[in-house]
CSV table of C-alpha atoms and ligand atoms in Angstrom, one decimal:
chain,number,residue,atom,x,y,z
A,1,MET,CA,99.4,93.2,131.4
A,2,TYR,CA,97.1,95.2,129.1
A,3,ASP,CA,93.4,95.9,129.2
A,4,ILE,CA,92.9,94.9,125.6
A,5,ILE,CA,95.2,93.0,123.2
A,6,ILE,CA,94.3,93.4,119.5
A,7,ILE,CA,95.6,90.8,117.1
A,8,GLY,CA,96.1,92.4,113.7
A,9,ALA,CA,96.9,96.0,112.6
A,10,GLY,CA,94.7,96.4,109.6
A,11,PRO,CA,91.9,98.9,109.5
A,12,ALA,CA,89.6,96.9,111.8
A,13,GLY,CA,92.3,96.3,114.4
A,14,LEU,CA,93.7,99.9,114.3
A,15,THR,CA,90.2,101.3,114.6
A,16,SER,CA,89.6,99.2,117.7
A,17,ALA,CA,92.9,100.5,119.0
A,18,ILE,CA,91.9,104.1,118.4
A,19,TYR,CA,88.6,103.6,120.2
A,20,ALA,CA,89.9,101.6,123.1
A,21,ALA,CA,93.0,103.8,123.7
A,22,ARG,CA,90.8,106.9,123.5
A,23,GLY,CA,88.5,105.3,126.0
A,24,GLY,CA,91.4,105.2,128.5
A,25,LYS,CA,92.3,101.5,128.1
A,26,SER,CA,95.8,100.2,127.8
A,27,VAL,CA,96.1,98.6,124.4
A,28,LEU,CA,98.6,96.4,122.7
A,29,VAL,CA,98.3,95.7,119.0
A,30,LEU,CA,100.2,92.6,117.7
A,31,GLU,CA,101.0,92.5,114.0
A,32,ALA,CA,102.8,89.7,112.1
A,33,ASN,CA,103.6,91.7,109.0
A,34,MET,CA,103.4,95.3,108.2
A,35,ALA,CA,100.5,97.4,109.4
A,36,GLY,CA,97.5,98.1,107.1
A,37,GLY,CA,96.5,94.6,106.0
A,38,GLN,CA,95.3,94.5,102.5
A,39,ILE,CA,94.5,98.2,102.3
A,40,VAL,CA,98.2,99.2,102.5
A,41,ASN,CA,98.7,97.7,99.0
A,42,THR,CA,95.6,99.4,97.5
A,43,PRO,CA,96.7,102.0,95.0
A,44,MET,CA,93.9,104.5,95.7
A,45,ILE,CA,90.9,104.3,98.1
A,46,GLU,CA,88.0,106.1,96.4
A,47,ASN,CA,85.0,104.8,98.3
A,48,TYR,CA,85.7,105.7,101.9
A,49,PRO,CA,83.0,108.2,103.0
A,50,GLY,CA,84.3,111.7,103.6
A,51,ILE,CA,87.7,111.1,102.0
A,52,PHE,CA,87.6,111.8,98.3
A,53,GLU,CA,90.7,109.7,97.5
A,54,ILE,CA,93.7,108.6,99.4
A,55,LYS,CA,96.5,106.1,98.7
A,56,GLY,CA,96.2,102.9,100.8
A,57,PHE,CA,99.7,103.4,102.2
A,58,GLU,CA,99.0,107.0,103.3
A,59,TYR,CA,95.7,105.9,104.9
A,60,THR,CA,97.5,103.2,106.8
A,61,MET,CA,100.2,105.6,108.1
A,62,ASN,CA,97.4,107.9,109.3
A,63,LEU,CA,95.7,105.0,111.2
A,64,VAL,CA,99.0,104.0,112.8
A,65,LYS,CA,99.7,107.5,113.9
A,66,GLN,CA,96.2,108.0,115.2
A,67,ALA,CA,96.3,104.8,117.2
A,68,THR,CA,99.8,105.4,118.7
A,69,ASP,CA,99.1,109.1,119.4
A,70,LYS,CA,96.2,108.0,121.5
A,71,GLY,CA,98.5,105.6,123.4
A,72,ALA,CA,98.2,102.2,121.8
A,73,VAL,CA,101.4,100.2,121.6
A,74,ILE,CA,102.1,98.3,118.4
A,75,LYS,CA,104.5,95.3,118.4
A,76,TYR,CA,105.5,93.5,115.2
A,77,GLU,CA,105.3,89.9,116.5
A,78,THR,CA,103.6,86.8,115.2
A,79,VAL,CA,100.9,85.4,117.4
A,80,THR,CA,101.3,81.6,117.8
A,81,LYS,CA,98.5,80.8,120.2
A,82,MET,CA,96.3,82.1,122.9
A,83,ASP,CA,94.8,80.9,126.1
A,84,VAL,CA,91.4,82.4,126.8
A,85,SER,CA,90.1,79.9,129.3
A,86,ASP,CA,90.3,82.4,132.3
A,87,SER,CA,89.3,86.0,132.7
A,88,GLU,CA,93.0,86.8,132.5
A,89,LYS,CA,94.0,85.9,128.9
A,90,ILE,CA,97.4,85.0,127.5
A,91,VAL,CA,98.6,85.7,124.0
A,92,TYR,CA,101.8,83.9,122.9
A,93,THR,CA,104.0,85.3,120.1
A,94,ASN,CA,107.3,84.4,118.5
A,95,ALA,CA,108.9,86.8,120.9
A,96,GLY,CA,107.1,86.3,124.2
A,97,GLU,CA,103.8,86.3,126.0
A,98,TYR,CA,101.3,89.0,126.9
A,99,LYS,CA,98.4,89.1,129.3
A,100,SER,CA,95.1,91.0,129.0
A,101,ASN,CA,91.5,91.0,130.2
A,102,ALA,CA,90.1,91.2,126.7
A,103,ILE,CA,91.2,90.3,123.2
A,104,ILE,CA,90.0,91.5,119.8
A,105,VAL,CA,90.9,89.3,116.9
A,106,ALA,CA,91.3,91.3,113.6
A,107,THR,CA,93.6,89.1,111.6
A,108,GLY,CA,91.9,89.9,108.2
A,109,LEU,CA,92.5,87.8,105.1
A,110,LYS,CA,95.3,86.6,102.9
A,111,ARG,CA,95.4,86.2,99.2
A,112,ARG,CA,94.1,82.9,97.8
A,113,LYS,CA,96.5,80.9,95.6
A,114,LEU,CA,95.5,79.8,92.2
A,115,GLU,CA,97.1,76.4,92.6
A,116,ILE,CA,98.2,75.8,89.0
A,117,GLU,CA,101.4,74.5,87.6
A,118,GLY,CA,104.2,77.0,87.7
A,119,GLU,CA,102.6,79.3,90.3
A,120,GLU,CA,104.8,78.2,93.2
A,121,GLU,CA,107.9,77.8,91.1
A,122,TYR,CA,107.7,81.3,89.7
A,123,SER,CA,106.4,83.0,92.9
A,124,GLY,CA,108.6,86.1,93.2
A,125,LYS,CA,110.1,85.4,89.7
A,126,GLY,CA,107.2,86.9,87.8
A,127,VAL,CA,104.2,85.6,89.8
A,128,SER,CA,103.0,88.2,92.2
A,129,TYR,CA,100.0,88.7,94.5
A,130,CYS,CA,100.5,92.5,94.9
A,131,ALA,CA,100.4,94.8,91.9
A,132,THR,CA,101.2,97.9,93.8
A,133,CYS,CA,104.3,96.3,95.4
A,134,ASP,CA,105.7,94.8,92.2
A,135,GLY,CA,104.0,96.6,89.3
A,136,ALA,CA,106.9,99.0,88.7
A,137,PHE,CA,109.2,96.1,87.8
A,138,TYR,CA,107.1,95.5,84.7
A,139,ARG,CA,107.3,98.9,83.0
A,140,ASN,CA,106.8,98.5,79.2
A,141,LYS,CA,106.2,94.8,79.6
A,142,ASP,CA,103.2,92.6,79.0
A,143,VAL,CA,101.5,91.1,82.0
A,144,ALA,CA,98.4,89.1,83.0
A,145,VAL,CA,96.0,89.7,85.9
A,146,ILE,CA,93.9,86.7,87.0
A,147,GLY,CA,90.5,87.3,88.5
A,148,GLY,CA,87.3,89.3,88.0
A,149,GLY,CA,86.8,90.9,91.4
A,150,ASN,CA,87.6,94.5,92.5
A,151,THR,CA,91.2,93.6,93.4
A,152,ALA,CA,91.9,92.2,89.9
A,153,LEU,CA,90.2,95.2,88.2
A,154,GLU,CA,92.1,97.7,90.4
A,155,ASP,CA,95.3,95.8,89.8
A,156,ALA,CA,94.7,95.9,86.0
A,157,LEU,CA,94.0,99.6,86.0
A,158,PHE,CA,97.1,100.3,88.1
A,159,LEU,CA,99.3,98.1,85.9
A,160,SER,CA,98.0,99.6,82.7
A,161,GLU,CA,99.8,102.9,83.7
A,162,TYR,CA,103.2,101.1,83.6
A,163,CYS,CA,102.9,98.1,81.3
A,164,ASN,CA,102.8,97.8,77.6
A,165,LYS,CA,99.8,95.4,77.7
A,166,VAL,CA,97.7,94.0,80.4
A,167,TYR,CA,95.5,90.8,79.9
A,168,ILE,CA,92.7,90.3,82.3
A,169,ILE,CA,92.0,86.5,82.5
A,170,HIS,CA,88.6,85.8,84.0
A,171,ARG,CA,86.7,82.6,84.2
A,172,ARG,CA,83.3,84.2,83.4
A,173,ASP,CA,82.1,86.8,80.9
A,174,THR,CA,80.9,89.3,83.6
A,175,PHE,CA,83.0,90.8,86.4
A,176,ARG,CA,82.3,90.4,90.1
A,177,GLY,CA,84.0,93.8,90.6
A,178,GLU,CA,82.3,97.2,90.5
A,179,LYS,CA,80.9,98.6,87.2
A,180,GLU,CA,82.9,101.8,87.6
A,181,TYR,CA,86.1,99.8,87.3
A,182,ALA,CA,84.8,97.7,84.4
A,183,ASP,CA,83.8,100.9,82.6
A,184,ARG,CA,87.2,102.4,83.1
A,185,ILE,CA,88.8,99.2,81.8
A,186,LYS,CA,86.8,99.4,78.6
A,187,ASN,CA,88.4,102.8,77.9
A,188,LYS,CA,91.9,101.5,78.3
A,189,ASP,CA,93.6,100.7,74.9
A,190,ASN,CA,96.3,98.5,76.5
A,191,ILE,CA,94.0,96.3,78.6
A,192,SER,CA,92.8,93.1,76.8
A,193,LEU,CA,90.0,90.9,78.2
A,194,VAL,CA,90.4,87.1,78.0
A,195,LEU,CA,87.0,86.0,79.3
A,196,ASN,CA,85.4,82.6,79.9
A,197,SER,CA,89.0,81.4,80.3
A,198,GLU,CA,91.0,79.7,83.0
A,199,PRO,CA,94.7,79.8,83.5
A,200,VAL,CA,96.2,76.3,83.2
A,201,LYS,CA,100.0,76.7,83.5
A,202,ILE,CA,102.6,79.4,84.1
A,203,THR,CA,105.9,78.7,82.2
A,204,GLY,CA,109.3,80.4,82.0
A,205,GLU,CA,113.0,80.1,82.2
A,206,ASP,CA,114.6,82.0,85.1
A,207,THR,CA,111.5,84.1,85.3
A,208,VAL,CA,108.0,83.9,83.8
A,209,THR,CA,107.7,84.1,80.0
A,210,ALA,CA,104.2,82.9,79.3
A,211,ILE,CA,100.8,81.7,80.7
A,212,GLU,CA,98.7,79.0,79.1
A,213,VAL,CA,94.9,79.8,79.2
A,214,ASN,CA,92.0,77.5,78.3
A,215,ASN,CA,88.8,78.9,76.8
A,216,LYS,CA,86.0,77.1,78.6
A,217,GLU,CA,83.5,77.6,75.7
A,218,THR,CA,85.7,76.4,72.9
A,219,ASP,CA,88.1,74.2,75.0
A,220,GLU,CA,91.0,75.8,73.0
A,221,SER,CA,94.2,76.7,74.7
A,222,VAL,CA,96.2,79.8,74.0
A,223,ILE,CA,99.7,80.8,75.1
A,224,LEU,CA,100.0,84.4,76.2
A,225,GLU,CA,103.6,85.7,76.3
A,226,VAL,CA,103.9,87.7,79.5
A,227,SER,CA,106.6,88.7,81.9
A,228,GLY,CA,104.4,88.9,84.9
A,229,VAL,CA,101.3,87.2,86.3
A,230,PHE,CA,99.3,89.0,89.0
A,231,ILE,CA,97.0,86.7,90.8
A,232,ALA,CA,93.9,88.3,92.4
A,233,VAL,CA,91.4,85.4,92.8
A,234,GLY,CA,90.1,86.3,96.2
A,235,GLN,CA,91.1,85.9,99.8
A,236,ILE,CA,91.0,83.4,102.6
A,237,PRO,CA,90.9,83.9,106.4
A,238,SER,CA,94.1,83.7,108.4
A,239,ASN,CA,92.4,82.1,111.4
A,240,GLY,CA,94.3,78.7,111.5
A,241,ILE,CA,95.8,79.4,115.0
A,242,PHE,CA,92.3,80.0,116.5
A,243,ASP,CA,91.0,76.6,115.2
A,244,LYS,CA,90.9,75.0,118.6
A,245,VAL,CA,90.1,78.1,120.5
A,246,LEU,CA,87.2,79.9,118.7
A,247,ASP,CA,84.2,78.7,116.8
A,248,LEU,CA,85.1,78.9,113.1
A,249,ASP,CA,82.7,78.2,110.2
A,250,GLU,CA,83.6,75.6,107.5
A,251,GLN,CA,85.6,78.2,105.5
A,252,GLY,CA,87.6,79.3,108.5
A,253,TYR,CA,85.8,82.6,109.3
A,254,ILE,CA,85.2,83.3,113.0
A,255,ASN,CA,81.5,82.8,113.8
A,256,ALA,CA,80.2,86.0,115.4
A,257,GLY,CA,77.3,88.4,114.7
A,258,GLU,CA,77.3,92.1,114.1
A,259,ASP,CA,77.9,92.7,117.8
A,260,CYS,CA,81.4,91.1,117.3
A,261,TYR,CA,81.1,88.7,120.3
A,262,THR,CA,82.7,85.3,119.8
A,263,ASP,CA,81.7,82.2,121.7
A,264,LYS,CA,84.4,82.9,124.3
A,265,ALA,CA,83.9,85.5,127.1
A,266,GLY,CA,86.1,88.5,126.6
A,267,VAL,CA,87.2,87.6,123.1
A,268,PHE,CA,85.8,89.8,120.2
A,269,VAL,CA,86.3,89.7,116.5
A,270,ALA,CA,86.5,92.6,114.0
A,271,GLY,CA,86.8,92.9,110.2
A,272,ASP,CA,87.3,90.6,107.3
A,273,CYS,CA,88.2,87.5,109.4
A,274,ARG,CA,84.6,87.6,110.9
A,275,LYS,CA,81.9,85.6,109.2
A,276,LYS,CA,80.0,88.3,107.3
A,277,LYS,CA,78.6,89.1,103.8
A,278,ILE,CA,80.2,92.4,102.9
A,279,ARG,CA,83.9,92.9,103.3
A,280,GLN,CA,84.9,96.5,102.6
A,281,LEU,CA,87.1,99.1,104.3
A,282,ALA,CA,84.0,100.8,105.6
A,283,THR,CA,82.6,97.6,107.2
A,284,ALA,CA,86.0,96.7,108.6
A,285,VAL,CA,86.3,100.0,110.3
A,286,GLY,CA,82.7,99.7,111.5
A,287,ASP,CA,83.5,96.3,113.1
A,288,GLY,CA,86.6,97.8,114.7
A,289,ALA,CA,84.5,100.4,116.5
A,290,VAL,CA,81.8,97.9,117.5
A,291,ALA,CA,84.4,95.4,118.9
A,292,ALA,CA,86.3,98.0,120.9
A,293,LEU,CA,83.1,99.3,122.5
A,294,ALA,CA,82.0,95.7,123.2
A,295,ALA,CA,85.3,94.9,124.8
A,296,MET,CA,85.2,98.1,126.9
A,297,GLU,CA,81.7,97.3,128.1
A,298,TYR,CA,82.9,93.7,129.0
A,299,LEU,CA,85.7,95.2,131.0
A,300,LEU,CA,83.2,97.2,133.1
B,1,NAP,P1,86.6,88.5,95.1
B,1,NAP,O1,85.7,89.6,95.0
B,1,NAP,O2,86.3,87.3,95.8
B,1,NAP,O3,86.9,88.1,93.6
B,1,NAP,C1,87.7,87.0,93.3
B,1,NAP,C2,87.7,86.8,91.8
B,1,NAP,O4,88.6,85.7,91.5
B,1,NAP,C3,86.4,86.4,91.2
B,1,NAP,O5,86.1,87.1,90.0
B,1,NAP,C4,86.4,84.9,91.0
B,1,NAP,O6,85.7,84.5,89.9
B,1,NAP,C5,87.9,84.7,90.7
B,1,NAP,N1,88.4,83.4,91.1
B,1,NAP,C6,88.3,82.8,92.4
B,1,NAP,N2,88.9,81.6,92.4
B,1,NAP,C7,89.4,81.4,91.1
B,1,NAP,C8,90.1,80.4,90.5
B,1,NAP,N3,90.4,79.3,91.2
B,1,NAP,N4,90.4,80.5,89.2
B,1,NAP,C9,90.1,81.6,88.5
B,1,NAP,N5,89.4,82.7,89.1
B,1,NAP,C10,89.1,82.6,90.3
B,1,NAP,O7,88.1,88.9,95.6
B,1,NAP,P2,88.8,90.3,95.6
B,1,NAP,O8,88.7,91.0,94.3
B,1,NAP,O9,90.1,90.1,96.2
B,1,NAP,O10,87.9,91.2,96.6
B,1,NAP,C11,87.7,90.7,98.0
B,1,NAP,C12,86.8,91.7,98.7
B,1,NAP,O11,87.4,92.9,98.9
B,1,NAP,C13,85.5,92.0,98.0
B,1,NAP,O12,84.5,92.1,98.9
B,1,NAP,C14,85.8,93.3,97.3
B,1,NAP,O13,84.6,94.0,97.0
B,1,NAP,C15,86.7,93.9,98.3
B,1,NAP,N6,87.5,94.9,97.6
B,1,NAP,C16,87.0,96.2,97.5
B,1,NAP,C17,87.7,97.2,96.8
B,1,NAP,C18,87.1,98.5,96.7
B,1,NAP,O14,86.0,98.7,97.2
B,1,NAP,N7,87.8,99.4,96.0
B,1,NAP,C19,89.0,96.9,96.3
B,1,NAP,C20,89.5,95.6,96.4
B,1,NAP,C21,88.7,94.6,97.1
B,1,NAP,P3,84.1,84.5,90.0
B,1,NAP,O15,83.6,85.9,89.8
B,1,NAP,O16,83.7,83.6,88.8
B,1,NAP,O17,83.7,83.8,91.3
C-alpha cells in the first residue's frame, strides 16, 4: 500500500516522485522500460533553464538518484491495468498488484512508425528509431533520417559526427524543428537535404542497403544507397491500457487541463501523455510538480 503510485519514470513521473516523496508520501514508480523516457536517448539537452548543457542519460540518472534518495521506490514492471473505482486504487503489473490512494499517470509517448514497405522487415537490421542508441554502428557509412521535427534534426546532427553522409528526408521544404538546429545543419558538409520528398520503400539484403524516395513536386523517385534509416516522424501516446478507465481524446491523449486532474477522483496525469499543446522537457517537469502537489492535496 502506497500513498501515491506513479506510472512512468520519465521526467514528468520522476519529478512527481521527487515532489511527493519530499512531501513525506510513500511513493512507488512503475516503469515498463528503462527510466528517462524519450529524454534518456537525447544526445544533449541545451534548453533546460539553469543547466547549460547535459547529456540526456546523465540527466536521467540525476533524476533517478534524486527521486530514490528522497525515498521513492522504482520497480521495473509493466502496468497491465488499473482499477480506480474506489478510493483505494489497484494497479496491476506483469509481476503483481499494488494499492494506493492516488495515482499519477506519466506514461509519455512512443515513436510513431512510418508504415512503409521494408520498415518492419528491417527493424533492427538498419531501421532504427534511436540515433543515440544505434548511431555508432554506422561510423563512416551513409544513412538517412526521416522527419523534419526537433528529433530528426538533432538525430541528423548527432549522426553527422559519425557517419560519412546523412540525408534528411522531409516531406516539406521547411522544418518544424527549431531554427537553431536548421542553421547548424546548413553548416554541415556531410548533411544533404532531400526536401518535399516522402520515403516509399526500404530495401536491403540481410540489412538495409537503400531507401526509395519520391519527390512530391516532380513525382520522380530516387534510390538513395544507405546502410541505416533513422525514423523520427513524431510520437504517439502510450495510453492504450487506460482506454476504458480514463477519458482520452481521439488521438489517445488523456483529457486533463493544466491542473493535471483527470475525470477520475484521485487519478492525475503528467507530461507528454496529457492532452496539451507544447511538449518539452520543461513542460513535462512542470506537469510533474503540478500533478504531485494536486495528488498530495487530494490525499489531505
Ligand atoms: P514532431 O515535432 O511531431 O515532428 C515530426 C516530423 O515528422 C514532422 O516534421 C512531420 O512532418 C514528420 N512526419 C510525421 N509523419 C510523417 C510521415 N508519415 N511521413 C513523413 N514525415 C512525417 O516530432 P519530434 O521531432 O519527435 O518532436 C516531438 C516533440 O518533442 C516536439 O514538441 C519537439 O519540439 C519536442 N522535442 C524537443 C527537443 C528539444 O527541445 N531539443 C528535442 C526533441 C523533441 P511535418 O512537419 O510536415 O508535419
